[in-house]
Amino acid sequence: MGAVDRRAGMATGRIVALDLARTGALGAMALFHFVYDLEMFGFAAPGTTMLPGWRWLAYLTAGSFLFLVGMGLWLGHGRGIRWRGFWRRLAKIAAAALVITAATWVAFPEAFVFFGILHSIAVASLLGLAVLRLPVVVLVALGGAVMALPQVVRFAVFDAPWFWWTGLQATGVRAVDYVPVFPWFGPVLFGIAVAKLMERAGLWVRLAAWQAGPVARALAVPGRHSLLVYLLHQPVLIALVWLATLF
């Protein structure tokens, strides 16, 4: 549920509301990928997921995941970095990212995931620790700058493939899932800033004390296991759509 450390003024443990937010992001992600799979198998018109509405859903979903990463970083390490837990979580995310890269290399060798959402979360987690202590106004300004930079200027020096993780290269990149540091570290910075403001307002303490009912607790389960859900949802969806082709 989430305990309360009243002396520090911060919530500790699981916060159901935060898990519910993760569940919502997972649901949006699954919806987009389901439509993508329908398009891949010919049940939806080619280019469906490239339409503005679906593209915005993908952008907002990725942004919400990274925003929640920023919030989680502050909740987990705002009163002092818990290195053992941090490295354990980072190792899980990095391993899962490598699995995604290997799997998509086999399935889509010309557009495999070399820096997707999990890769971005791993790097953002490291970068986020370096800025946890910055004032809120600086975090917001820095987040805006991170998001704006690739829209304003790009650099040919970053065109080499080993720099594509930055998102600042002058040439386009073809990949199934591509979430580079610029602009996607921006939502993480915003998440840290909002988490700090919520702490000052005492909102985390209130959320931790919320006695969620059975329905809310059930809906929060996917959010508690978001990494596992992320890894399993596409194989399940692809299998279901493939089975539909047999009838």
PDB file of C-alpha atoms in Angstrom:
ATOM      1  CA  MET A   1       0.000   0.000   0.000  1.00  0.00           C
ATOM      2  CA  GLY A   2       2.771   2.451   0.891  1.00  0.00           C
ATOM      3  CA  ALA A   3       3.866   3.413   4.360  1.00  0.00           C
ATOM      4  CA  VAL A   4       4.527   6.938   5.565  1.00  0.00           C
ATOM      5  CA  ASP A   5       7.760   8.304   6.993  1.00  0.00           C
ATOM      6  CA  ARG A   6       6.301  11.333   8.734  1.00  0.00           C
ATOM      7  CA  ARG A   7       9.648  12.491  10.102  1.00  0.00           C
ATOM      8  CA  ALA A   8      11.026  12.792   6.560  1.00  0.00           C
ATOM      9  CA  GLY A   9       7.680  13.846   5.103  1.00  0.00           C
ATOM     10  CA  MET A  10       7.921  11.262   2.325  1.00  0.00           C
ATOM     11  CA  ALA A  11       6.020   8.113   1.456  1.00  0.00           C
ATOM     12  CA  THR A  12       7.807   4.786   1.561  1.00  0.00           C
ATOM     13  CA  GLY A  13       6.889   1.428   0.040  1.00  0.00           C
ATOM     14  CA  ARG A  14       4.431   0.910  -2.799  1.00  0.00           C
ATOM     15  CA  ILE A  15       1.987   3.668  -3.674  1.00  0.00           C
ATOM     16  CA  VAL A  16      -1.115   2.220  -5.311  1.00  0.00           C
ATOM     17  CA  ALA A  17      -1.894   5.422  -7.213  1.00  0.00           C
ATOM     18  CA  LEU A  18       1.508   5.310  -8.873  1.00  0.00           C
ATOM     19  CA  ASP A  19       1.018   1.664  -9.856  1.00  0.00           C
ATOM     20  CA  LEU A  20      -2.383   2.584 -11.290  1.00  0.00           C
ATOM     21  CA  ALA A  21      -0.696   5.262 -13.409  1.00  0.00           C
ATOM     22  CA  ARG A  22       1.768   2.653 -14.687  1.00  0.00           C
ATOM     23  CA  THR A  23      -1.133   0.322 -15.473  1.00  0.00           C
ATOM     24  CA  GLY A  24      -2.756   3.098 -17.511  1.00  0.00           C
ATOM     25  CA  ALA A  25       0.451   3.627 -19.473  1.00  0.00           C
ATOM     26  CA  LEU A  26       0.749  -0.107 -20.076  1.00  0.00           C
ATOM     27  CA  GLY A  27      -2.839  -0.204 -21.354  1.00  0.00           C
ATOM     28  CA  ALA A  28      -2.163   2.611 -23.821  1.00  0.00           C
ATOM     29  CA  MET A  29       0.999   0.847 -24.968  1.00  0.00           C
ATOM     30  CA  ALA A  30      -0.832  -2.448 -25.452  1.00  0.00           C
ATOM     31  CA  LEU A  31      -3.554  -0.712 -27.466  1.00  0.00           C
ATOM     32  CA  PHE A  32      -1.036   0.891 -29.802  1.00  0.00           C
ATOM     33  CA  HIS A  33       0.895  -2.356 -30.258  1.00  0.00           C
ATOM     34  CA  PHE A  34      -2.324  -4.282 -30.870  1.00  0.00           C
ATOM     35  CA  VAL A  35      -3.229  -1.921 -33.710  1.00  0.00           C
ATOM     36  CA  TYR A  36       0.362  -2.180 -34.978  1.00  0.00           C
ATOM     37  CA  ASP A  37       0.045  -5.980 -35.020  1.00  0.00           C
ATOM     38  CA  LEU A  38      -3.306  -5.774 -36.815  1.00  0.00           C
ATOM     39  CA  GLU A  39      -1.621  -3.616 -39.452  1.00  0.00           C
ATOM     40  CA  MET A  40       1.318  -6.027 -39.716  1.00  0.00           C
ATOM     41  CA  PHE A  41      -1.000  -8.984 -40.338  1.00  0.00           C
ATOM     42  CA  GLY A  42      -3.225  -7.128 -42.792  1.00  0.00           C
ATOM     43  CA  PHE A  43      -6.268  -6.613 -40.553  1.00  0.00           C
ATOM     44  CA  ALA A  44      -5.730  -2.830 -40.581  1.00  0.00           C
ATOM     45  CA  ALA A  45      -4.860  -0.584 -43.508  1.00  0.00           C
ATOM     46  CA  PRO A  46      -1.132  -0.002 -44.155  1.00  0.00           C
ATOM     47  CA  GLY A  47       0.070   3.130 -42.426  1.00  0.00           C
ATOM     48  CA  THR A  48      -2.674   3.109 -39.800  1.00  0.00           C
ATOM     49  CA  THR A  49      -0.280   3.564 -36.877  1.00  0.00           C
ATOM     50  CA  MET A  50       1.408   6.424 -38.726  1.00  0.00           C
ATOM     51  CA  LEU A  51      -1.771   8.504 -38.628  1.00  0.00           C
ATOM     52  CA  PRO A  52      -1.521  11.542 -36.320  1.00  0.00           C
ATOM     53  CA  GLY A  53      -3.862  10.180 -33.659  1.00  0.00           C
ATOM     54  CA  TRP A  54      -1.968   6.917 -33.258  1.00  0.00           C
ATOM     55  CA  ARG A  55       1.412   8.631 -33.399  1.00  0.00           C
ATOM     56  CA  TRP A  56       0.375  10.985 -30.627  1.00  0.00           C
ATOM     57  CA  LEU A  57      -0.823   8.046 -28.575  1.00  0.00           C
ATOM     58  CA  ALA A  58       2.628   6.468 -28.970  1.00  0.00           C
ATOM     59  CA  TYR A  59       4.397   9.725 -28.024  1.00  0.00           C
ATOM     60  CA  LEU A  60       2.210  10.356 -24.984  1.00  0.00           C
ATOM     61  CA  THR A  61       2.575   6.759 -23.836  1.00  0.00           C
ATOM     62  CA  ALA A  62       6.375   6.852 -24.036  1.00  0.00           C
ATOM     63  CA  GLY A  63       6.382  10.234 -22.334  1.00  0.00           C
ATOM     64  CA  SER A  64       4.175   8.978 -19.512  1.00  0.00           C
ATOM     65  CA  PHE A  65       6.490   6.013 -18.852  1.00  0.00           C
ATOM     66  CA  LEU A  66       9.510   8.310 -18.649  1.00  0.00           C
ATOM     67  CA  PHE A  67       7.653  10.874 -16.542  1.00  0.00           C
ATOM     68  CA  LEU A  68       6.848   8.094 -14.066  1.00  0.00           C
ATOM     69  CA  VAL A  69      10.506   7.035 -14.116  1.00  0.00           C
ATOM     70  CA  GLY A  70      11.419  10.536 -12.962  1.00  0.00           C
ATOM     71  CA  MET A  71       8.845  10.391 -10.180  1.00  0.00           C
ATOM     72  CA  GLY A  72      10.114   6.976  -9.112  1.00  0.00           C
ATOM     73  CA  LEU A  73      13.702   8.206  -8.999  1.00  0.00           C
ATOM     74  CA  TRP A  74      12.803  10.953  -6.557  1.00  0.00           C
ATOM     75  CA  LEU A  75      10.631   8.716  -4.399  1.00  0.00           C
ATOM     76  CA  GLY A  76      13.291   6.022  -4.296  1.00  0.00           C
ATOM     77  CA  HIS A  77      16.400   8.149  -3.898  1.00  0.00           C
ATOM     78  CA  GLY A  78      15.359  11.680  -2.975  1.00  0.00           C
ATOM     79  CA  ARG A  79      16.484  11.221   0.636  1.00  0.00           C
ATOM     80  CA  GLY A  80      19.678   9.453  -0.350  1.00  0.00           C
ATOM     81  CA  ILE A  81      20.620   7.091  -3.142  1.00  0.00           C
ATOM     82  CA  ARG A  82      19.979   3.467  -2.272  1.00  0.00           C
ATOM     83  CA  TRP A  83      22.749   2.080  -4.445  1.00  0.00           C
ATOM     84  CA  ARG A  84      22.046  -1.620  -3.983  1.00  0.00           C
ATOM     85  CA  GLY A  85      18.408  -1.316  -5.025  1.00  0.00           C
ATOM     86  CA  PHE A  86      19.283   1.077  -7.821  1.00  0.00           C
ATOM     87  CA  TRP A  87      21.888  -1.218  -9.404  1.00  0.00           C
ATOM     88  CA  ARG A  88      19.618  -4.247  -9.070  1.00  0.00           C
ATOM     89  CA  ARG A  89      16.757  -2.467 -10.838  1.00  0.00           C
ATOM     90  CA  LEU A  90      19.086  -1.039 -13.488  1.00  0.00           C
ATOM     91  CA  ALA A  91      20.527  -4.502 -14.204  1.00  0.00           C
ATOM     92  CA  LYS A  92      17.019  -5.899 -14.763  1.00  0.00           C
ATOM     93  CA  ILE A  93      16.091  -3.093 -17.149  1.00  0.00           C
ATOM     94  CA  ALA A  94      19.375  -3.349 -19.061  1.00  0.00           C
ATOM     95  CA  ALA A  95      19.026  -7.132 -19.400  1.00  0.00           C
ATOM     96  CA  ALA A  96      15.451  -6.747 -20.649  1.00  0.00           C
ATOM     97  CA  ALA A  97      16.613  -4.104 -23.154  1.00  0.00           C
ATOM     98  CA  LEU A  98      19.210  -6.513 -24.519  1.00  0.00           C
ATOM     99  CA  VAL A  99      16.524  -9.194 -24.882  1.00  0.00           C
ATOM    100  CA  ILE A 100      14.370  -6.780 -26.878  1.00  0.00           C
ATOM    101  CA  THR A 101      17.326  -5.843 -29.094  1.00  0.00           C
ATOM    102  CA  ALA A 102      18.173  -9.495 -29.765  1.00  0.00           C
ATOM    103  CA  ALA A 103      14.559 -10.484 -30.471  1.00  0.00           C
ATOM    104  CA  THR A 104      13.922  -7.587 -32.863  1.00  0.00           C
ATOM    105  CA  TRP A 105      17.273  -8.193 -34.570  1.00  0.00           C
ATOM    106  CA  VAL A 106      15.933 -11.618 -35.523  1.00  0.00           C
ATOM    107  CA  ALA A 107      12.439 -10.386 -36.443  1.00  0.00           C
ATOM    108  CA  PHE A 108      13.288  -7.017 -38.047  1.00  0.00           C
ATOM    109  CA  PRO A 109      17.006  -6.981 -38.928  1.00  0.00           C
ATOM    110  CA  GLU A 110      16.665  -3.787 -40.970  1.00  0.00           C
ATOM    111  CA  ALA A 111      14.804  -1.856 -38.237  1.00  0.00           C
ATOM    112  CA  PHE A 112      15.597  -3.572 -34.949  1.00  0.00           C
ATOM    113  CA  VAL A 113      15.278  -1.860 -31.569  1.00  0.00           C
ATOM    114  CA  PHE A 114      18.751  -0.568 -30.716  1.00  0.00           C
ATOM    115  CA  PHE A 115      17.621   2.218 -28.367  1.00  0.00           C
ATOM    116  CA  GLY A 116      13.996   1.739 -27.391  1.00  0.00           C
ATOM    117  CA  ILE A 117      12.016   2.672 -24.296  1.00  0.00           C
ATOM    118  CA  LEU A 118      13.894   0.267 -21.996  1.00  0.00           C
ATOM    119  CA  HIS A 119      17.277   1.474 -23.217  1.00  0.00           C
ATOM    120  CA  SER A 120      16.096   5.038 -22.674  1.00  0.00           C
ATOM    121  CA  ILE A 121      14.857   4.263 -19.157  1.00  0.00           C
ATOM    122  CA  ALA A 122      18.196   2.679 -18.257  1.00  0.00           C
ATOM    123  CA  VAL A 123      20.205   5.693 -19.418  1.00  0.00           C
ATOM    124  CA  ALA A 124      17.680   8.156 -17.967  1.00  0.00           C
ATOM    125  CA  SER A 125      17.925   6.435 -14.591  1.00  0.00           C
ATOM    126  CA  LEU A 126      21.670   7.066 -14.514  1.00  0.00           C
ATOM    127  CA  LEU A 127      21.348  10.650 -15.730  1.00  0.00           C
ATOM    128  CA  GLY A 128      18.464  11.273 -13.357  1.00  0.00           C
ATOM    129  CA  LEU A 129      20.574  10.547 -10.304  1.00  0.00           C
ATOM    130  CA  ALA A 130      22.941  13.328 -11.339  1.00  0.00           C
ATOM    131  CA  VAL A 131      20.171  15.957 -11.306  1.00  0.00           C
ATOM    132  CA  LEU A 132      18.038  14.875  -8.339  1.00  0.00           C
ATOM    133  CA  ARG A 133      19.296  17.738  -6.182  1.00  0.00           C
ATOM    134  CA  LEU A 134      18.659  20.493  -8.730  1.00  0.00           C
ATOM    135  CA  PRO A 135      15.947  23.058  -7.881  1.00  0.00           C
ATOM    136  CA  VAL A 136      12.536  22.513  -9.445  1.00  0.00           C
ATOM    137  CA  VAL A 137      12.783  25.582 -11.666  1.00  0.00           C
ATOM    138  CA  VAL A 138      16.125  24.372 -13.042  1.00  0.00           C
ATOM    139  CA  LEU A 139      14.733  20.892 -13.685  1.00  0.00           C
ATOM    140  CA  VAL A 140      11.786  22.329 -15.611  1.00  0.00           C
ATOM    141  CA  ALA A 141      14.017  24.639 -17.665  1.00  0.00           C
ATOM    142  CA  LEU A 142      16.462  21.823 -18.384  1.00  0.00           C
ATOM    143  CA  GLY A 143      13.610  19.495 -19.359  1.00  0.00           C
ATOM    144  CA  GLY A 144      12.274  22.067 -21.798  1.00  0.00           C
ATOM    145  CA  ALA A 145      15.735  22.534 -23.294  1.00  0.00           C
ATOM    146  CA  VAL A 146      16.254  18.778 -23.689  1.00  0.00           C
ATOM    147  CA  MET A 147      12.947  18.448 -25.537  1.00  0.00           C
ATOM    148  CA  ALA A 148      13.480  21.515 -27.704  1.00  0.00           C
ATOM    149  CA  LEU A 149      17.084  20.962 -28.776  1.00  0.00           C
ATOM    150  CA  PRO A 150      16.526  18.261 -31.447  1.00  0.00           C
ATOM    151  CA  GLN A 151      13.654  20.301 -32.872  1.00  0.00           C
ATOM    152  CA  VAL A 152      15.900  23.344 -33.281  1.00  0.00           C
ATOM    153  CA  VAL A 153      19.294  21.990 -34.298  1.00  0.00           C
ATOM    154  CA  ARG A 154      20.889  18.696 -35.295  1.00  0.00           C
ATOM    155  CA  PHE A 155      24.554  17.893 -35.822  1.00  0.00           C
ATOM    156  CA  ALA A 156      26.204  15.934 -38.622  1.00  0.00           C
ATOM    157  CA  VAL A 157      28.922  14.866 -36.198  1.00  0.00           C
ATOM    158  CA  PHE A 158      26.324  12.617 -34.531  1.00  0.00           C
ATOM    159  CA  ASP A 159      25.446  10.815 -37.785  1.00  0.00           C
ATOM    160  CA  ALA A 160      27.727   7.896 -36.891  1.00  0.00           C
ATOM    161  CA  PRO A 161      25.562   4.965 -35.671  1.00  0.00           C
ATOM    162  CA  TRP A 162      27.217   4.848 -32.244  1.00  0.00           C
ATOM    163  CA  PHE A 163      25.867   8.370 -31.567  1.00  0.00           C
ATOM    164  CA  TRP A 164      22.247   7.661 -32.564  1.00  0.00           C
ATOM    165  CA  TRP A 165      21.273   7.141 -28.921  1.00  0.00           C
ATOM    166  CA  THR A 166      21.585  10.907 -28.507  1.00  0.00           C
ATOM    167  CA  GLY A 167      18.856  11.761 -31.019  1.00  0.00           C
ATOM    168  CA  LEU A 168      20.879  14.724 -32.281  1.00  0.00           C
ATOM    169  CA  GLN A 169      22.051  13.284 -35.614  1.00  0.00           C
ATOM    170  CA  ALA A 170      21.219  15.129 -38.824  1.00  0.00           C
ATOM    171  CA  THR A 171      19.988  12.046 -40.723  1.00  0.00           C
ATOM    172  CA  GLY A 172      16.857  10.063 -39.975  1.00  0.00           C
ATOM    173  CA  VAL A 173      16.922   6.702 -38.199  1.00  0.00           C
ATOM    174  CA  ARG A 174      14.769   3.718 -39.099  1.00  0.00           C
ATOM    175  CA  ALA A 175      13.820   1.523 -36.137  1.00  0.00           C
ATOM    176  CA  VAL A 176      10.734  -0.191 -34.763  1.00  0.00           C
ATOM    177  CA  ASP A 177      11.099   1.623 -31.431  1.00  0.00           C
ATOM    178  CA  TYR A 178      13.396   4.623 -31.064  1.00  0.00           C
ATOM    179  CA  VAL A 179      13.478   6.689 -27.851  1.00  0.00           C
ATOM    180  CA  PRO A 180      16.753   8.689 -27.805  1.00  0.00           C
ATOM    181  CA  VAL A 181      17.996  10.813 -24.901  1.00  0.00           C
ATOM    182  CA  PHE A 182      17.037  14.011 -26.741  1.00  0.00           C
ATOM    183  CA  PRO A 183      14.136  14.745 -26.444  1.00  0.00           C
ATOM    184  CA  TRP A 184      13.013  11.871 -24.202  1.00  0.00           C
ATOM    185  CA  PHE A 185      15.052  12.674 -21.115  1.00  0.00           C
ATOM    186  CA  GLY A 186      12.856  15.762 -20.848  1.00  0.00           C
ATOM    187  CA  PRO A 187       9.807  13.941 -19.378  1.00  0.00           C
ATOM    188  CA  VAL A 188      12.083  12.313 -16.775  1.00  0.00           C
ATOM    189  CA  LEU A 189      13.238  15.750 -15.628  1.00  0.00           C
ATOM    190  CA  PHE A 190       9.632  16.940 -15.471  1.00  0.00           C
ATOM    191  CA  GLY A 191       8.729  13.841 -13.439  1.00  0.00           C
ATOM    192  CA  ILE A 192      11.445  14.569 -10.889  1.00  0.00           C
ATOM    193  CA  ALA A 193      10.299  18.195 -10.638  1.00  0.00           C
ATOM    194  CA  VAL A 194       6.639  17.274 -10.148  1.00  0.00           C
ATOM    195  CA  ALA A 195       7.547  14.615  -7.577  1.00  0.00           C
ATOM    196  CA  LYS A 196       9.448  17.259  -5.593  1.00  0.00           C
ATOM    197  CA  LEU A 197       6.489  19.645  -5.724  1.00  0.00           C
ATOM    198  CA  MET A 198       4.144  16.876  -4.618  1.00  0.00           C
ATOM    199  CA  GLU A 199       6.411  16.153  -1.663  1.00  0.00           C
ATOM    200  CA  ARG A 200       6.373  19.802  -0.606  1.00  0.00           C
ATOM    201  CA  ALA A 201       2.579  19.790  -0.790  1.00  0.00           C
ATOM    202  CA  GLY A 202       2.360  16.591   1.257  1.00  0.00           C
ATOM    203  CA  LEU A 203       0.629  14.730  -1.570  1.00  0.00           C
ATOM    204  CA  TRP A 204       2.839  11.628  -1.428  1.00  0.00           C
ATOM    205  CA  VAL A 205       1.981  11.163   2.238  1.00  0.00           C
ATOM    206  CA  ARG A 206      -1.727  11.395   1.409  1.00  0.00           C
ATOM    207  CA  LEU A 207      -1.424   8.979  -1.497  1.00  0.00           C
ATOM    208  CA  ALA A 208       0.512   6.498   0.634  1.00  0.00           C
ATOM    209  CA  ALA A 209      -2.258   6.619   3.239  1.00  0.00           C
ATOM    210  CA  TRP A 210      -4.992   5.966   0.656  1.00  0.00           C
ATOM    211  CA  GLN A 211      -6.892   2.783   1.510  1.00  0.00           C
ATOM    212  CA  ALA A 212      -7.439   1.512  -2.014  1.00  0.00           C
ATOM    213  CA  GLY A 213     -10.353  -0.853  -2.546  1.00  0.00           C
ATOM    214  CA  PRO A 214     -10.099  -4.317  -4.089  1.00  0.00           C
ATOM    215  CA  VAL A 215     -10.823  -3.086  -7.623  1.00  0.00           C
ATOM    216  CA  ALA A 216      -8.075  -0.446  -7.469  1.00  0.00           C
ATOM    217  CA  ARG A 217      -5.633  -2.951  -6.002  1.00  0.00           C
ATOM    218  CA  ALA A 218      -6.423  -5.421  -8.779  1.00  0.00           C
ATOM    219  CA  LEU A 219      -5.971  -2.780 -11.464  1.00  0.00           C
ATOM    220  CA  ALA A 220      -2.648  -1.807  -9.901  1.00  0.00           C
ATOM    221  CA  VAL A 221      -1.181  -5.308 -10.277  1.00  0.00           C
ATOM    222  CA  PRO A 222       0.113  -4.807 -13.854  1.00  0.00           C
ATOM    223  CA  GLY A 223       1.728  -1.551 -12.761  1.00  0.00           C
ATOM    224  CA  ARG A 224       3.551  -3.353  -9.965  1.00  0.00           C
ATOM    225  CA  HIS A 225       5.048  -5.717 -12.533  1.00  0.00           C
ATOM    226  CA  SER A 226       5.411  -3.296 -15.438  1.00  0.00           C
ATOM    227  CA  LEU A 227       8.697  -4.719 -16.751  1.00  0.00           C
ATOM    228  CA  LEU A 228       7.285  -8.244 -16.958  1.00  0.00           C
ATOM    229  CA  VAL A 229       4.113  -6.997 -18.634  1.00  0.00           C
ATOM    230  CA  TYR A 230       6.193  -5.017 -21.121  1.00  0.00           C
ATOM    231  CA  LEU A 231       8.234  -8.069 -22.075  1.00  0.00           C
ATOM    232  CA  LEU A 232       5.262 -10.420 -22.422  1.00  0.00           C
ATOM    233  CA  HIS A 233       2.508  -8.312 -23.919  1.00  0.00           C
ATOM    234  CA  GLN A 234       3.755  -8.228 -27.525  1.00  0.00           C
ATOM    235  CA  PRO A 235       4.374 -11.995 -27.867  1.00  0.00           C
ATOM    236  CA  VAL A 236       0.877 -12.572 -26.483  1.00  0.00           C
ATOM    237  CA  LEU A 237      -0.735 -10.002 -28.782  1.00  0.00           C
ATOM    238  CA  ILE A 238       1.130 -11.270 -31.849  1.00  0.00           C
ATOM    239  CA  ALA A 239       0.102 -14.839 -31.048  1.00  0.00           C
ATOM    240  CA  LEU A 240      -3.553 -13.819 -30.717  1.00  0.00           C
ATOM    241  CA  VAL A 241      -3.566 -11.892 -34.001  1.00  0.00           C
ATOM    242  CA  TRP A 242      -1.747 -14.732 -35.745  1.00  0.00           C
ATOM    243  CA  LEU A 243      -4.343 -17.207 -34.468  1.00  0.00           C
ATOM    244  CA  ALA A 244      -7.046 -14.964 -35.939  1.00  0.00           C
ATOM    245  CA  THR A 245      -5.463 -15.406 -39.366  1.00  0.00           C
ATOM    246  CA  LEU A 246      -6.185 -19.140 -39.162  1.00  0.00           C
ATOM    247  CA  PHE A 247      -9.943 -18.639 -39.118  1.00  0.00           C
TER     248      PHE A 247
END
